[in-house]
Amino acid sequence: MADEDVSPQSSYHRNAIKTSVHNTSAQRRRQLAVAVGKERREALIRTKRLCREALFDDNEASLEGNMNIDEERAVLNAQASQIIEDLKSAMTYQGKGAAQKKVEALRALRRLLSKSEIPPVKAALQAGAVPLLVQCLSFGSPDEQLLEAAWCLTNIAAGEPEETKSLVPALPLLVAHLGEKSSVPVAEQCAWALGNVAGEGDELRNILLAQGALLPLARLMMSDKGSTARTASWALSNLIKGPQPNAATELIRIKGVLDAIIQHLRNLDDELATEVAWVIVYLSALSEAAVRLLVKSDVVHLLVGKLASSESLQLLIPVLRSLGNLVAADSYMTDMVLVVGHNTTDQILLGLIKCLKSEHRVLKKEAAWVLSNIAAGSVGHKELIFSSEATPLMIHLLSSAPFDIRKEVAYTLGNLCVAPAKNAEQPSIIVHHLVALVNRECISAFIHLVRSADIQSAKLGLQFLELVMRGMPNGEGPKLVEREDGIDAMERFQFHENEEMRSMANGLVDKYFGEDYGLDE
Amino acid sequence: MAMEVTQILLNAQSVDGSIRKHAEESLKQFQEQNLSAFLLSLSNELVSNEKPVDSRKLAGLVLKNALDAKEQHRKSELAQRWLSLDIAVKAQVKACLLQTLASPVPDARSTASQVIAKIAGIELPQKLWPELIGSLLSNIHQLQPHVKQATLETLGYLCEEVSPQVVDQDQVNKILTAVVQGMNASEGSSDVRLAATRALYNALGFAQANFSNDMERDYIMRVVCEATLSQEVKIRQSAFECLVAISSTYYDKLASYMQDIFTITAKAVREDEEPVALQAIEFWSSICDEEIDILDEYGGDFTADSDIPCYYFIKQALPALVPMLLETLLKQEEDQDQDEGAWNLAMAGGTCLGLVARTVGDDIVPLVMPFIEENITKPDWRQREAATYAFGSILEGPSPDKLTPIVHVALSFMLTALMNDPNNHVKDTTAWTLGRIFEFLHGSTVETPIITPENCQQILTVLLQSMKDVPNVAEKACGALYFLAQGYEDVGAASPLSPFYQNIIQALLTVTRREDAGESRLRTAAYETLNEIVRCSTDETAPIVMQLVPVIMMELHQTLEAQKLSSDEREKQNELQGLLCGCLQVIIQKLGAAETTKYGFMQYTDQIMDLFLRVFACRNATVHEEAMLAIGALAYATGTNFLKYMQGFYPYLEMGLQNFEEYQVCAITVGVVGDLCRALEDKILPFCDGIMTQLLKDLSSNQLHRSVKPPIFSCFGDIALAIGENFEKYLIYAMPMLQSAAELSAHAVADDDDILEYTNQLRNGILEAYSGILQGFKSSPKTQLLMPYAYHILQFIDTLYSEKDMDDAVMKTAIGVLGDLADTLGSHVGPLINQSVSSKGFLEECLSSDDGLIKESADWAKLAISRAVSG
């Protein structure tokens, strides 16, 4: 029985101060064993966290301490020279473990060039890194050596323009290792290096194109491996940047490229889609041939799908720009693809509205630009946009957004008020759109544009004022413009150096505020 | 429906084993076949005054066992069964129980009290049996003292069973009124008074509101203090127990009573019988506990504050309290050193003195020194022992500055006493005091060293010599050596112990082989001390540790050869195996950690593993546990080479993971899975299906002790880190479990420290799992698989941040997970992270943390997030 007539407490007492050592020691031994596991777990997590591909970790060094920058630079430079010396001696060493020695020296160099915020690229170049690295890239070298050498070159190429240019002797071998006989990591690393080189400028781009970098990179882009396709796409987008359109045209004509683009856009990998979208940006911006192929392919639907569904800023920017390029370049887009009533059209509009609402300036601007191109389409397009949420958003942006967005928005709003021009006639006005905008006090915002130092914007403003004065019912227009100080804004152009603007402004003032103005009242 | 069960119940208490067994079987069957009838029959038996006392008592006990069990799972099962019974049956059982309270037979009443409390414990939280307290209170006004006594006893048990929240304040007031009235000196029956005093002990937790009211508190305190002066020793003891409970529950309300309480306790300590005097000392120990906690919080860097102010009662009472405690030290029992569970006035007094020293620090030294000086050389061993004990007790608390000069003088005296004192008690306490000196005043953090190259040899000579003394003295000498060695753990290359290293190890091995090493846990102490010596070995002495490996292996081998053991011998063999496995664990850790020794050690690993597997085959929980720990160490030492042992070891690993009953074994095994993951990396893959199955089973079992759950979650992370994207197939099982545990732990109402601590352990485990999984998938083409969980993980971190009750460990892990999320999922989670409050407020808070580890994780997270957000 529980109740033995004892007090509830008396069987229990606290631990005596005088105890035997075994009570605590065994406990401590176990805790130590558990602590070892815990420490090792933390160490492992820490290593994994710091172990990023070096290509991404140029920020890493900001963590690394408080050493004075000059001191740090001096230390790093010394390390670079030392490692190059090590590499040199490893190259000549023929004994046991020679290959390993080379790889170790290369790895040390790669780490040094990628770990720090101020990589000692210059010191490495002065110490003669490039010829050594070129030597390491020679055919038949072990993969690990190729990989490390290409990686070093990648990091050098990411440096200052002069440093990038120093890679020229290495380019033929880097291009060669893109080929099908190379292992995937090596090819991918070479693509990185070449992407960095191509990104430097058109001089280096032309060299690369002349050396035949386009075809192997295009082949790499067709890879099923996400990271390979991504890297290749990125390198290609740098390579076809122009300004000459030949490379873009050549690329789209390579068999399988368009299919690969479509396939990658279907993939759920946003990072891959982002790089591919940049390829489309340059294809659509530079090559008419590419535009013709693209607008008739699935690419448009896929881009619109990404636009509607993605939240990634990185992806949305090239998607928007591609779509804008395509709409601007070929009327096939508004006539045949983005037909009013089609699902794709509704989707693109929703996507653009999402971007107009976004926090990011670039997204807003790009979206407004795409919208202005669509707004230049048929009356049906104008009505669709006008009746959507986009219009109030744009009216708001017209008065509140930064200048570049305001300008894009003004284009669009202006386009909404005029019907497509037939022949050479003056375009006819869609009066109810114009009235609605005026009623929502858009005039002052456009007059603001008229006063802008940017000629294009001023012209946009003037064009809108023309619409108002010509199109507002009952001849109300001039009065409305006058009330917002529009005359003063236009008169500023009386002696403007730009002749077109001068005659446009003067013509408007003469026509609507000439001698007869005010006599009616 | 009820059956006659008298005879079965009497048979169940028969001296004849077979009759007893048969009766127990029939009771069990009855319970299983018809619970309602079973309970009715038992309650009928209990209530019938014409039945024999023995059968009634057992009826009550069986009834109680049908309602309650120690094991949590079983307990709630029984409660559910009771709740699902027919309402009329329950009413009838309750009626019988309440009626029994009026029985003239004391045993029947008392048993009924306990059963009523058990039912109340089940029903009151469900808002059932609302009339219970009312009907009990109406009994109080009965004239018959025995009914009153039984009712108060019932109220006491009820307060023990039920949590204060389920009883409303009005009823609490009535219970307390009834209880305090029953304690009053005007109460004629001392049985009633005793029952009331014991009931108050349990009811104190309900009296929060009443203790906040000056008048009510004054009244309760007056009645309790009066009861400490009762004629009845049991009432006095019980009243002091109430004071102890009050001291910890209502510390901040005691100021105006302390003067009186001191007078009462001092008188009790000096004059009263031992059980009462022990409680009086306990009152002061308990006040020390409170003040140590409060002062700890004052001194802690986190809040630098405490909810409750310190009233410095101990400091104020010091001049009178210390002499009172010192007197108790002279009241030793003859054989207390041989009896591990002994507890008497001298032990309680010394323990309290040690707490006082920790509470007041330096102030205690001048009050104790005269007592030591006066008694340490007296011819009566009691005086010498008491003086030594007093010295040993005050070594933790006062500053080294204060103690070091005294210890310098005392040290050689102590060493001489340990060698030469004729009395074993004195030697025992002297060795213990030396251990305390080394524990608190020796080590790399102490500025003025107590041990110098000059006295080191002398100390070691004395300690090694004492290890040949009687077992209890030898055991204390081992303890002193343990702390001496611990002080040299991080001394580096040139340890002062090195010249004596071989001798020390030899002496300890000799102790482990003493015939009488089983007494006073001498063998255990010797092995643990040996472990400590191994731990503090240096490059210089590592070869000696290496020589120890085959020695310990041989000892372990011999335990495995012994055959046909009695159960007693088997238990001793198992204990020895545990000690030897423990020793090997420490050796493996030590030798495996340094490159210089690792290579040489590897020659033994095959044989060691073989021994461990044979130990497992003996199947005993404690051995299992120690061998398991040792295997964790072996895995680190061997790395991927451990793979060759996996086939043989895996069955035992699984067995350990299934050991629900001995949850420590299960927890240690879970830890070993983590060790294996780190050692084998992706080579553990073939075993993961089995391991994950067991872990998931463990988690979904409600039998498993909750403390194992956090390590299981961490273990998910370990596995994912090891096998990377291969963790894919476990995601659909592991993620929902993590998610639901995360939800529970995020909002856990942690109103007591233990629950909060557990909750934080759980959070930490969950977060470690997330970290491991995210980092495991990093740079894999399958990272997208984790996207669906990102939102929840962020939400979990956000909630933790807004709850504001996470500890530093959780904070560090949580900010790390935020970084891992950004690191692994990159720009895909950029917008999500931007929306979360954690990415701003929490990150800021961690970036400005004083804790270097938190800051480091936060810096990293910031970098990862900025990459993810900007691309």
PDB file of N, CA and C in Angstrom, chain A residues 1-3 5 7 9-10 13-14 17-18 20-22 25-26 28-30 32-33 37 40-42 46 48-49 51-52 56 59-60 63 270 311 314, chain B residues 110 201 234 237 241 282 289 337 343 351 428-429 475 482 486 489 521 528 532 535 582 585 625-626 636 718 768 771 778 812 816 820 823 828 856 867 870:
ATOM      1  N   MET A   1       0.826  -1.205   0.000  1.00  0.00           N
ATOM      2  CA  MET A   1       0.000   0.000   0.000  1.00  0.00           C
ATOM      3  C   MET A   1       0.861   1.256   0.000  1.00  0.00           C
ATOM      4  N   ALA A   2       0.342   2.249  -0.616  1.00  0.00           N
ATOM      5  CA  ALA A   2       1.133   3.465  -0.732  1.00  0.00           C
ATOM      6  C   ALA A   2       1.241   4.181   0.614  1.00  0.00           C
ATOM      7  N   ASP A   3       0.135   4.185   1.331  1.00  0.00           N
ATOM      8  CA  ASP A   3       0.151   4.974   2.559  1.00  0.00           C
ATOM      9  C   ASP A   3       0.662   4.138   3.713  1.00  0.00           C
ATOM     10  N   ASP A   5       1.711   5.489   6.355  1.00  0.00           N
ATOM     11  CA  ASP A   5       1.717   6.494   7.404  1.00  0.00           C
ATOM     12  C   ASP A   5       3.072   7.200   7.482  1.00  0.00           C
ATOM     13  N   SER A   7       5.252  10.570   6.178  1.00  0.00           N
ATOM     14  CA  SER A   7       5.063  11.911   5.684  1.00  0.00           C
ATOM     15  C   SER A   7       5.442  11.922   4.198  1.00  0.00           C
ATOM     16  N   GLN A   9       7.160  13.773   2.400  1.00  0.00           N
ATOM     17  CA  GLN A   9       8.495  14.244   2.026  1.00  0.00           C
ATOM     18  C   GLN A   9       9.633  13.383   2.551  1.00  0.00           C
ATOM     19  N   SER A  10       9.415  12.709   3.681  1.00  0.00           N
ATOM     20  CA  SER A  10      10.567  12.252   4.442  1.00  0.00           C
ATOM     21  C   SER A  10      11.388  11.179   3.733  1.00  0.00           C
ATOM     22  N   HIS A  13      15.323  13.106   0.136  1.00  0.00           N
ATOM     23  CA  HIS A  13      16.147  14.210   0.618  1.00  0.00           C
ATOM     24  C   HIS A  13      17.054  14.687  -0.496  1.00  0.00           C
ATOM     25  N   ARG A  14      17.562  15.882  -0.346  1.00  0.00           N
ATOM     26  CA  ARG A  14      18.408  16.442  -1.401  1.00  0.00           C
ATOM     27  C   ARG A  14      19.739  15.686  -1.458  1.00  0.00           C
ATOM     28  N   ILE A  17      26.198  16.992  -0.097  1.00  0.00           N
ATOM     29  CA  ILE A  17      27.340  17.703  -0.692  1.00  0.00           C
ATOM     30  C   ILE A  17      28.527  16.761  -0.822  1.00  0.00           C
ATOM     31  N   LYS A  18      28.625  15.839   0.146  1.00  0.00           N
ATOM     32  CA  LYS A  18      29.748  14.903   0.106  1.00  0.00           C
ATOM     33  C   LYS A  18      29.336  13.686  -0.713  1.00  0.00           C
ATOM     34  N   SER A  20      30.294  10.757  -4.024  1.00  0.00           N
ATOM     35  CA  SER A  20      31.387  10.038  -4.666  1.00  0.00           C
ATOM     36  C   SER A  20      31.560  10.554  -6.082  1.00  0.00           C
ATOM     37  N   VAL A  21      32.748  10.398  -6.559  1.00  0.00           N
ATOM     38  CA  VAL A  21      33.087  10.969  -7.853  1.00  0.00           C
ATOM     39  C   VAL A  21      32.331  10.282  -8.993  1.00  0.00           C
ATOM     40  N   HIS A  22      31.957   9.014  -8.780  1.00  0.00           N
ATOM     41  CA  HIS A  22      31.344   8.313  -9.910  1.00  0.00           C
ATOM     42  C   HIS A  22      30.005   8.909 -10.301  1.00  0.00           C
ATOM     43  N   SER A  25      31.145  11.781 -12.668  1.00  0.00           N
ATOM     44  CA  SER A  25      32.087  11.512 -13.746  1.00  0.00           C
ATOM     45  C   SER A  25      31.463  10.749 -14.905  1.00  0.00           C
ATOM     46  N   ALA A  26      30.622   9.745 -14.589  1.00  0.00           N
ATOM     47  CA  ALA A  26      30.020   8.972 -15.681  1.00  0.00           C
ATOM     48  C   ALA A  26      29.098   9.875 -16.491  1.00  0.00           C
ATOM     49  N   ARG A  28      29.388  13.050 -16.847  1.00  0.00           N
ATOM     50  CA  ARG A  28      30.198  13.969 -17.634  1.00  0.00           C
ATOM     51  C   ARG A  28      30.766  13.278 -18.878  1.00  0.00           C
ATOM     52  N   ARG A  29      31.146  12.029 -18.705  1.00  0.00           N
ATOM     53  CA  ARG A  29      31.702  11.289 -19.827  1.00  0.00           C
ATOM     54  C   ARG A  29      30.669  11.185 -20.948  1.00  0.00           C
ATOM     55  N   ARG A  30      29.423  10.911 -20.561  1.00  0.00           N
ATOM     56  CA  ARG A  30      28.373  10.826 -21.575  1.00  0.00           C
ATOM     57  C   ARG A  30      28.117  12.167 -22.242  1.00  0.00           C
ATOM     58  N   LEU A  32      30.172  14.488 -22.635  1.00  0.00           N
ATOM     59  CA  LEU A  32      31.272  14.770 -23.558  1.00  0.00           C
ATOM     60  C   LEU A  32      31.077  14.034 -24.877  1.00  0.00           C
ATOM     61  N   ALA A  33      30.619  12.781 -24.774  1.00  0.00           N
ATOM     62  CA  ALA A  33      30.391  12.003 -26.002  1.00  0.00           C
ATOM     63  C   ALA A  33      29.335  12.680 -26.868  1.00  0.00           C
ATOM     64  N   GLY A  37      29.640  14.764 -30.811  1.00  0.00           N
ATOM     65  CA  GLY A  37      28.745  14.660 -31.959  1.00  0.00           C
ATOM     66  C   GLY A  37      28.217  16.020 -32.374  1.00  0.00           C
ATOM     67  N   ARG A  40      30.842  18.140 -34.045  1.00  0.00           N
ATOM     68  CA  ARG A  40      31.131  17.681 -35.409  1.00  0.00           C
ATOM     69  C   ARG A  40      30.004  18.066 -36.354  1.00  0.00           C
ATOM     70  N   ARG A  41      28.777  17.979 -35.853  1.00  0.00           N
ATOM     71  CA  ARG A  41      27.657  18.374 -36.701  1.00  0.00           C
ATOM     72  C   ARG A  41      27.808  19.836 -37.089  1.00  0.00           C
ATOM     73  N   GLU A  42      28.120  20.657 -36.107  1.00  0.00           N
ATOM     74  CA  GLU A  42      28.238  22.086 -36.393  1.00  0.00           C
ATOM     75  C   GLU A  42      29.380  22.371 -37.353  1.00  0.00           C
ATOM     76  N   ARG A  46      28.975  24.056 -40.998  1.00  0.00           N
ATOM     77  CA  ARG A  46      29.747  25.243 -41.321  1.00  0.00           C
ATOM     78  C   ARG A  46      30.523  25.066 -42.623  1.00  0.00           C
ATOM     79  N   LYS A  48      29.812  23.015 -45.047  1.00  0.00           N
ATOM     80  CA  LYS A  48      28.891  22.979 -46.188  1.00  0.00           C
ATOM     81  C   LYS A  48      28.452  24.385 -46.561  1.00  0.00           C
ATOM     82  N   ARG A  49      28.229  25.202 -45.539  1.00  0.00           N
ATOM     83  CA  ARG A  49      27.755  26.550 -45.834  1.00  0.00           C
ATOM     84  C   ARG A  49      28.798  27.346 -46.594  1.00  0.00           C
ATOM     85  N   CYS A  51      31.113  26.148 -48.439  1.00  0.00           N
ATOM     86  CA  CYS A  51      31.512  25.509 -49.669  1.00  0.00           C
ATOM     87  C   CYS A  51      30.522  25.833 -50.772  1.00  0.00           C
ATOM     88  N   ARG A  52      30.684  26.986 -51.353  1.00  0.00           N
ATOM     89  CA  ARG A  52      29.904  27.311 -52.548  1.00  0.00           C
ATOM     90  C   ARG A  52      30.846  27.225 -53.722  1.00  0.00           C
ATOM     91  N   PHE A  56      30.515  31.951 -57.195  1.00  0.00           N
ATOM     92  CA  PHE A  56      29.490  32.762 -56.569  1.00  0.00           C
ATOM     93  C   PHE A  56      30.011  33.525 -55.371  1.00  0.00           C
ATOM     94  N   ASN A  59      31.678  37.668 -52.725  1.00  0.00           N
ATOM     95  CA  ASN A  59      31.368  38.501 -51.558  1.00  0.00           C
ATOM     96  C   ASN A  59      31.964  37.969 -50.270  1.00  0.00           C
ATOM     97  N   GLU A  60      32.368  36.722 -50.371  1.00  0.00           N
ATOM     98  CA  GLU A  60      32.756  35.999 -49.160  1.00  0.00           C
ATOM     99  C   GLU A  60      33.720  36.771 -48.264  1.00  0.00           C
ATOM    100  N   LEU A  63      33.532  38.989 -45.073  1.00  0.00           N
ATOM    101  CA  LEU A  63      33.395  38.448 -43.726  1.00  0.00           C
ATOM    102  C   LEU A  63      34.737  38.276 -43.052  1.00  0.00           C
ATOM    103  N   ASP A 270      14.017  27.850 -62.651  1.00  0.00           N
ATOM    104  CA  ASP A 270      13.945  29.274 -62.945  1.00  0.00           C
ATOM    105  C   ASP A 270      15.290  29.862 -63.338  1.00  0.00           C
ATOM    106  N   GLU A 311       7.736  34.654 -59.765  1.00  0.00           N
ATOM    107  CA  GLU A 311       7.912  35.775 -58.847  1.00  0.00           C
ATOM    108  C   GLU A 311       9.370  36.210 -58.832  1.00  0.00           C
ATOM    109  N   GLN A 314      14.784  38.112 -61.258  1.00  0.00           N
ATOM    110  CA  GLN A 314      15.834  37.795 -62.225  1.00  0.00           C
ATOM    111  C   GLN A 314      15.240  37.263 -63.531  1.00  0.00           C
TER     112      GLN A 314
ATOM    113  N   SER B 110      -8.606   5.600   4.362  1.00  0.00           N
ATOM    114  CA  SER B 110      -7.421   6.149   3.717  1.00  0.00           C
ATOM    115  C   SER B 110      -7.315   5.688   2.267  1.00  0.00           C
ATOM    116  N   TYR B 201       0.098  20.945   2.874  1.00  0.00           N
ATOM    117  CA  TYR B 201       1.321  20.791   2.087  1.00  0.00           C
ATOM    118  C   TYR B 201       0.987  20.695   0.597  1.00  0.00           C
ATOM    119  N   LYS B 234       4.833  14.052  14.501  1.00  0.00           N
ATOM    120  CA  LYS B 234       4.450  13.992  13.083  1.00  0.00           C
ATOM    121  C   LYS B 234       3.847  15.313  12.613  1.00  0.00           C
ATOM    122  N   GLN B 237       6.763  17.705  12.214  1.00  0.00           N
ATOM    123  CA  GLN B 237       7.507  17.409  10.979  1.00  0.00           C
ATOM    124  C   GLN B 237       6.746  17.902   9.755  1.00  0.00           C
ATOM    125  N   GLU B 241       7.600  20.693   6.890  1.00  0.00           N
ATOM    126  CA  GLU B 241       7.548  20.413   5.453  1.00  0.00           C
ATOM    127  C   GLU B 241       6.742  21.485   4.727  1.00  0.00           C
ATOM    128  N   GLU B 282      16.345  21.794   6.160  1.00  0.00           N
ATOM    129  CA  GLU B 282      15.929  21.840   4.759  1.00  0.00           C
ATOM    130  C   GLU B 282      15.310  23.205   4.414  1.00  0.00           C
ATOM    131  N   ASP B 289      18.682  27.774  -2.117  1.00  0.00           N
ATOM    132  CA  ASP B 289      18.379  27.459  -3.522  1.00  0.00           C
ATOM    133  C   ASP B 289      17.760  28.666  -4.218  1.00  0.00           C
ATOM    134  N   ASP B 337      29.784   6.623   6.361  1.00  0.00           N
ATOM    135  CA  ASP B 337      30.601   6.622   5.143  1.00  0.00           C
ATOM    136  C   ASP B 337      30.461   5.347   4.324  1.00  0.00           C
ATOM    137  N   TRP B 343      21.575   9.631   5.386  1.00  0.00           N
ATOM    138  CA  TRP B 343      21.178  11.039   5.480  1.00  0.00           C
ATOM    139  C   TRP B 343      20.894  11.324   6.942  1.00  0.00           C
ATOM    140  N   THR B 351      25.647  19.958   4.034  1.00  0.00           N
ATOM    141  CA  THR B 351      25.100  20.286   2.723  1.00  0.00           C
ATOM    142  C   THR B 351      24.545  21.709   2.728  1.00  0.00           C
ATOM    143  N   ASP B 428      38.405   9.726   5.215  1.00  0.00           N
ATOM    144  CA  ASP B 428      37.405   9.805   4.137  1.00  0.00           C
ATOM    145  C   ASP B 428      37.095  11.269   3.818  1.00  0.00           C
ATOM    146  N   THR B 429      36.765  12.018   4.868  1.00  0.00           N
ATOM    147  CA  THR B 429      36.389  13.418   4.658  1.00  0.00           C
ATOM    148  C   THR B 429      37.588  14.242   4.187  1.00  0.00           C
ATOM    149  N   GLU B 475      38.215   5.194  -2.414  1.00  0.00           N
ATOM    150  CA  GLU B 475      37.294   5.761  -3.406  1.00  0.00           C
ATOM    151  C   GLU B 475      37.387   7.291  -3.413  1.00  0.00           C
ATOM    152  N   TYR B 482      40.913  12.388  -9.641  1.00  0.00           N
ATOM    153  CA  TYR B 482      40.081  12.747 -10.790  1.00  0.00           C
ATOM    154  C   TYR B 482      40.095  14.261 -10.992  1.00  0.00           C
ATOM    155  N   GLN B 486      41.695  16.567 -13.891  1.00  0.00           N
ATOM    156  CA  GLN B 486      40.813  17.429 -14.676  1.00  0.00           C
ATOM    157  C   GLN B 486      41.395  18.839 -14.810  1.00  0.00           C
ATOM    158  N   GLU B 489      43.626  19.178 -17.786  1.00  0.00           N
ATOM    159  CA  GLU B 489      43.121  18.679 -19.076  1.00  0.00           C
ATOM    160  C   GLU B 489      43.611  19.503 -20.263  1.00  0.00           C
ATOM    161  N   ARG B 521      31.559   1.457  -4.310  1.00  0.00           N
ATOM    162  CA  ARG B 521      31.706   1.785  -5.741  1.00  0.00           C
ATOM    163  C   ARG B 521      33.150   2.146  -6.090  1.00  0.00           C
ATOM    164  N   GLU B 528      36.578   5.522 -13.731  1.00  0.00           N
ATOM    165  CA  GLU B 528      36.287   6.886 -14.200  1.00  0.00           C
ATOM    166  C   GLU B 528      37.502   7.788 -14.017  1.00  0.00           C
ATOM    167  N   GLU B 532      39.736   9.858 -16.843  1.00  0.00           N
ATOM    168  CA  GLU B 532      40.159  11.255 -16.762  1.00  0.00           C
ATOM    169  C   GLU B 532      41.663  11.381 -17.010  1.00  0.00           C
ATOM    170  N   ARG B 535      42.177  11.163 -20.620  1.00  0.00           N
ATOM    171  CA  ARG B 535      41.763  12.405 -21.269  1.00  0.00           C
ATOM    172  C   ARG B 535      42.846  13.481 -21.186  1.00  0.00           C
ATOM    173  N   GLY B 582      33.216   1.976 -21.394  1.00  0.00           N
ATOM    174  CA  GLY B 582      33.361   3.406 -21.147  1.00  0.00           C
ATOM    175  C   GLY B 582      34.811   3.828 -21.267  1.00  0.00           C
ATOM    176  N   GLN B 585      35.870   3.814 -24.796  1.00  0.00           N
ATOM    177  CA  GLN B 585      35.297   4.985 -25.482  1.00  0.00           C
ATOM    178  C   GLN B 585      36.211   6.197 -25.332  1.00  0.00           C
ATOM    179  N   GLU B 625      24.284   0.403 -23.773  1.00  0.00           N
ATOM    180  CA  GLU B 625      24.438   1.843 -23.798  1.00  0.00           C
ATOM    181  C   GLU B 625      25.911   2.252 -23.895  1.00  0.00           C
ATOM    182  N   GLU B 626      26.742   1.681 -23.045  1.00  0.00           N
ATOM    183  CA  GLU B 626      28.143   2.064 -23.021  1.00  0.00           C
ATOM    184  C   GLU B 626      28.854   1.623 -24.303  1.00  0.00           C
ATOM    185  N   TYR B 636      34.089   7.720 -35.545  1.00  0.00           N
ATOM    186  CA  TYR B 636      34.873   8.908 -35.885  1.00  0.00           C
ATOM    187  C   TYR B 636      36.324   8.555 -36.170  1.00  0.00           C
ATOM    188  N   ASP B 718      21.340  15.028 -39.955  1.00  0.00           N
ATOM    189  CA  ASP B 718      22.614  14.328 -40.137  1.00  0.00           C
ATOM    190  C   ASP B 718      22.549  13.418 -41.352  1.00  0.00           C
ATOM    191  N   GLU B 768      17.736  21.991 -36.789  1.00  0.00           N
ATOM    192  CA  GLU B 768      18.928  21.286 -37.261  1.00  0.00           C
ATOM    193  C   GLU B 768      18.559  20.356 -38.415  1.00  0.00           C
ATOM    194  N   SER B 771      18.257  22.575 -41.461  1.00  0.00           N
ATOM    195  CA  SER B 771      19.596  22.954 -41.914  1.00  0.00           C
ATOM    196  C   SER B 771      20.242  21.824 -42.694  1.00  0.00           C
ATOM    197  N   LYS B 778      21.909  21.229 -51.302  1.00  0.00           N
ATOM    198  CA  LYS B 778      22.536  22.360 -51.989  1.00  0.00           C
ATOM    199  C   LYS B 778      23.300  21.901 -53.231  1.00  0.00           C
ATOM    200  N   LYS B 812      20.663  30.755 -32.738  1.00  0.00           N
ATOM    201  CA  LYS B 812      21.776  30.505 -33.652  1.00  0.00           C
ATOM    202  C   LYS B 812      21.355  29.556 -34.777  1.00  0.00           C
ATOM    203  N   GLY B 816      20.654  30.456 -38.824  1.00  0.00           N
ATOM    204  CA  GLY B 816      21.385  29.631 -39.780  1.00  0.00           C
ATOM    205  C   GLY B 816      20.450  29.047 -40.830  1.00  0.00           C
ATOM    206  N   ASP B 820      20.442  29.088 -44.783  1.00  0.00           N
ATOM    207  CA  ASP B 820      20.449  27.870 -45.592  1.00  0.00           C
ATOM    208  C   ASP B 820      19.368  27.918 -46.665  1.00  0.00           C
ATOM    209  N   ASP B 823      20.550  30.150 -49.252  1.00  0.00           N
ATOM    210  CA  ASP B 823      21.731  29.581 -49.884  1.00  0.00           C
ATOM    211  C   ASP B 823      21.333  28.495 -50.882  1.00  0.00           C
ATOM    212  N   HIS B 828      14.816  31.817 -55.889  1.00  0.00           N
ATOM    213  CA  HIS B 828      13.432  31.331 -55.817  1.00  0.00           C
ATOM    214  C   HIS B 828      12.761  31.737 -54.523  1.00  0.00           C
ATOM    215  N   GLU B 856      28.121  35.118 -35.991  1.00  0.00           N
ATOM    216  CA  GLU B 856      28.748  34.471 -37.138  1.00  0.00           C
ATOM    217  C   GLU B 856      27.704  33.888 -38.082  1.00  0.00           C
ATOM    218  N   ARG B 867      22.506  37.513 -51.585  1.00  0.00           N
ATOM    219  CA  ARG B 867      22.679  36.836 -52.878  1.00  0.00           C
ATOM    220  C   ARG B 867      21.341  36.397 -53.446  1.00  0.00           C
ATOM    221  N   SER B 870      19.210  39.542 -54.490  1.00  0.00           N
ATOM    222  CA  SER B 870      19.674  40.306 -55.649  1.00  0.00           C
ATOM    223  C   SER B 870      20.025  39.399 -56.821  1.00  0.00           C
TER     224      SER B 870
END
